[in-house]
Amino acid sequence: GTVTDQAKGAAFFDVANHPTATYHANIRPDTDKGTGHFIAEGALALKGHEVALNLPFEMTITDGLAEMHGRTVLDRRDWTIGQGYDDEGSVAFGVELAVSVQAKR
């Protein structure tokens, strides 16, 4: 609807000029949290801006099925998303990013 179309526009994700986002990272164990906890340390390229982003996540492997779940909070302003919304009255600065991946052998 209207919100989706607005989010695709130039003030937000500008999908006409930046149709993809990429995240490249190195993964290391999170020794503070123990077995099954990791941190992806990398950079997220979005809307023509590349910003450092660490993503803590948990991973389990059971019977050949790997499951990964992670979350972090981004500041949309780091990628010039939501230009013109300079306060959090209608669009928050912080945006929660949740990632879930399943992979089977």
mmCIF file of C-alpha atoms in Angstrom:
data_model
loop_
_atom_site.group_PDB
_atom_site.id
_atom_site.type_symbol
_atom_site.label_atom_id
_atom_site.label_comp_id
_atom_site.label_asym_id
_atom_site.label_seq_id
_atom_site.Cartn_x
_atom_site.Cartn_y
_atom_site.Cartn_z
ATOM 1 C CA GLY A 1 0.000 0.000 0.000
ATOM 2 C CA THR A 2 0.910 3.609 0.567
ATOM 3 C CA VAL A 3 3.506 2.947 3.275
ATOM 4 C CA THR A 4 5.313 0.381 1.116
ATOM 5 C CA ASP A 5 5.407 2.767 -1.841
ATOM 6 C CA GLN A 6 6.699 5.572 0.407
ATOM 7 C CA ALA A 7 9.415 3.283 1.848
ATOM 8 C CA LYS A 8 10.598 2.482 -1.692
ATOM 9 C CA GLY A 9 10.902 6.197 -2.527
ATOM 10 C CA ALA A 10 13.988 8.415 -2.640
ATOM 11 C CA ALA A 11 13.630 9.705 0.936
ATOM 12 C CA PHE A 12 13.759 6.172 2.283
ATOM 13 C CA PHE A 13 15.267 3.128 0.501
ATOM 14 C CA ASP A 14 15.416 4.680 -2.992
ATOM 15 C CA VAL A 15 14.980 1.286 -4.638
ATOM 16 C CA ALA A 16 14.965 2.795 -8.137
ATOM 17 C CA ASN A 17 18.637 3.768 -7.720
ATOM 18 C CA HIS A 18 19.699 1.197 -5.083
ATOM 19 C CA PRO A 19 17.782 -2.049 -5.650
ATOM 20 C CA THR A 20 19.994 -4.261 -3.456
ATOM 21 C CA ALA A 21 21.558 -4.251 -0.032
ATOM 22 C CA THR A 22 24.662 -6.269 0.828
ATOM 23 C CA TYR A 23 26.252 -7.354 4.078
ATOM 24 C CA HIS A 24 29.790 -8.751 4.165
ATOM 25 C CA ALA A 25 31.198 -9.952 7.469
ATOM 26 C CA ASN A 26 33.736 -12.087 9.237
ATOM 27 C CA ILE A 27 32.293 -14.386 11.879
ATOM 28 C CA ARG A 28 33.899 -15.100 15.207
ATOM 29 C CA PRO A 29 32.770 -16.909 18.344
ATOM 30 C CA ASP A 30 31.372 -14.677 21.102
ATOM 31 C CA THR A 31 33.524 -16.040 23.904
ATOM 32 C CA ASP A 32 31.703 -13.877 26.473
ATOM 33 C CA LYS A 33 28.451 -15.771 25.850
ATOM 34 C CA GLY A 34 29.743 -19.294 25.246
ATOM 35 C CA THR A 35 28.956 -22.154 22.883
ATOM 36 C CA GLY A 36 26.622 -21.415 20.007
ATOM 37 C CA HIS A 37 27.008 -17.633 20.217
ATOM 38 C CA PHE A 38 28.772 -15.687 17.468
ATOM 39 C CA ILE A 39 29.311 -12.164 16.179
ATOM 40 C CA ALA A 40 29.310 -11.226 12.510
ATOM 41 C CA GLU A 41 31.606 -8.186 12.197
ATOM 42 C CA GLY A 42 31.154 -6.416 8.896
ATOM 43 C CA ALA A 43 29.535 -3.656 6.899
ATOM 44 C CA LEU A 44 26.037 -3.169 5.517
ATOM 45 C CA ALA A 45 25.782 -1.399 2.155
ATOM 46 C CA LEU A 46 22.380 0.171 1.752
ATOM 47 C CA LYS A 47 21.225 3.083 -0.368
ATOM 48 C CA GLY A 48 24.762 3.825 -1.532
ATOM 49 C CA HIS A 49 26.254 4.000 1.979
ATOM 50 C CA GLU A 50 28.400 1.349 3.631
ATOM 51 C CA VAL A 51 28.344 1.393 7.434
ATOM 52 C CA ALA A 52 30.040 -0.902 9.957
ATOM 53 C CA LEU A 53 27.564 -3.282 11.535
ATOM 54 C CA ASN A 54 28.092 -6.039 14.079
ATOM 55 C CA LEU A 55 25.395 -8.676 14.318
ATOM 56 C CA PRO A 56 25.378 -10.969 17.350
ATOM 57 C CA PHE A 57 23.666 -14.291 16.674
ATOM 58 C CA GLU A 58 23.085 -17.797 17.934
ATOM 59 C CA MET A 59 23.490 -20.908 15.832
ATOM 60 C CA THR A 60 22.577 -24.526 16.390
ATOM 61 C CA ILE A 61 23.129 -27.548 14.172
ATOM 62 C CA THR A 62 20.888 -30.550 14.763
ATOM 63 C CA ASP A 63 20.552 -33.554 12.444
ATOM 64 C CA GLY A 64 22.098 -31.673 9.516
ATOM 65 C CA LEU A 65 19.884 -28.583 9.963
ATOM 66 C CA ALA A 66 21.654 -25.340 10.876
ATOM 67 C CA GLU A 67 19.525 -22.563 12.362
ATOM 68 C CA MET A 68 20.788 -19.035 12.929
ATOM 69 C CA HIS A 69 18.949 -16.222 14.734
ATOM 70 C CA GLY A 70 20.305 -12.757 15.384
ATOM 71 C CA ARG A 71 19.153 -9.232 16.034
ATOM 72 C CA THR A 72 20.542 -5.753 16.416
ATOM 73 C CA VAL A 73 19.357 -2.148 16.191
ATOM 74 C CA LEU A 74 20.313 0.143 13.306
ATOM 75 C CA ASP A 75 20.094 3.929 13.158
ATOM 76 C CA ARG A 76 18.317 4.653 9.863
ATOM 77 C CA ARG A 77 20.085 8.004 9.603
ATOM 78 C CA ASP A 78 23.437 6.250 9.058
ATOM 79 C CA TRP A 79 22.143 5.253 5.607
ATOM 80 C CA THR A 80 20.219 8.530 4.972
ATOM 81 C CA ILE A 81 16.932 6.665 5.261
ATOM 82 C CA GLY A 82 13.956 8.787 6.212
ATOM 83 C CA GLN A 83 15.391 12.062 5.021
ATOM 84 C CA GLY A 84 13.173 14.906 6.163
ATOM 85 C CA TYR A 85 12.086 13.048 9.304
ATOM 86 C CA ASP A 86 14.510 14.740 11.670
ATOM 87 C CA ASP A 87 12.748 13.793 14.884
ATOM 88 C CA GLU A 88 11.239 10.545 16.092
ATOM 89 C CA GLY A 89 7.684 11.888 16.189
ATOM 90 C CA SER A 90 6.596 9.829 13.192
ATOM 91 C CA VAL A 91 9.628 7.735 12.152
ATOM 92 C CA ALA A 92 11.962 6.305 14.804
ATOM 93 C CA PHE A 93 15.738 6.609 14.423
ATOM 94 C CA GLY A 94 16.352 3.095 15.743
ATOM 95 C CA VAL A 95 15.190 0.185 13.603
ATOM 96 C CA GLU A 96 15.365 -3.382 14.868
ATOM 97 C CA LEU A 97 16.911 -5.831 12.429
ATOM 98 C CA ALA A 98 16.049 -9.493 12.998
ATOM 99 C CA VAL A 99 17.693 -12.231 10.908
ATOM 100 C CA SER A 100 16.785 -15.916 10.771
ATOM 101 C CA VAL A 101 18.379 -18.453 8.434
ATOM 102 C CA GLN A 102 17.955 -22.192 8.049
ATOM 103 C CA ALA A 103 20.314 -24.352 6.028
ATOM 104 C CA LYS A 104 20.122 -28.083 5.470
ATOM 105 C CA ARG A 105 22.828 -30.365 4.174
#
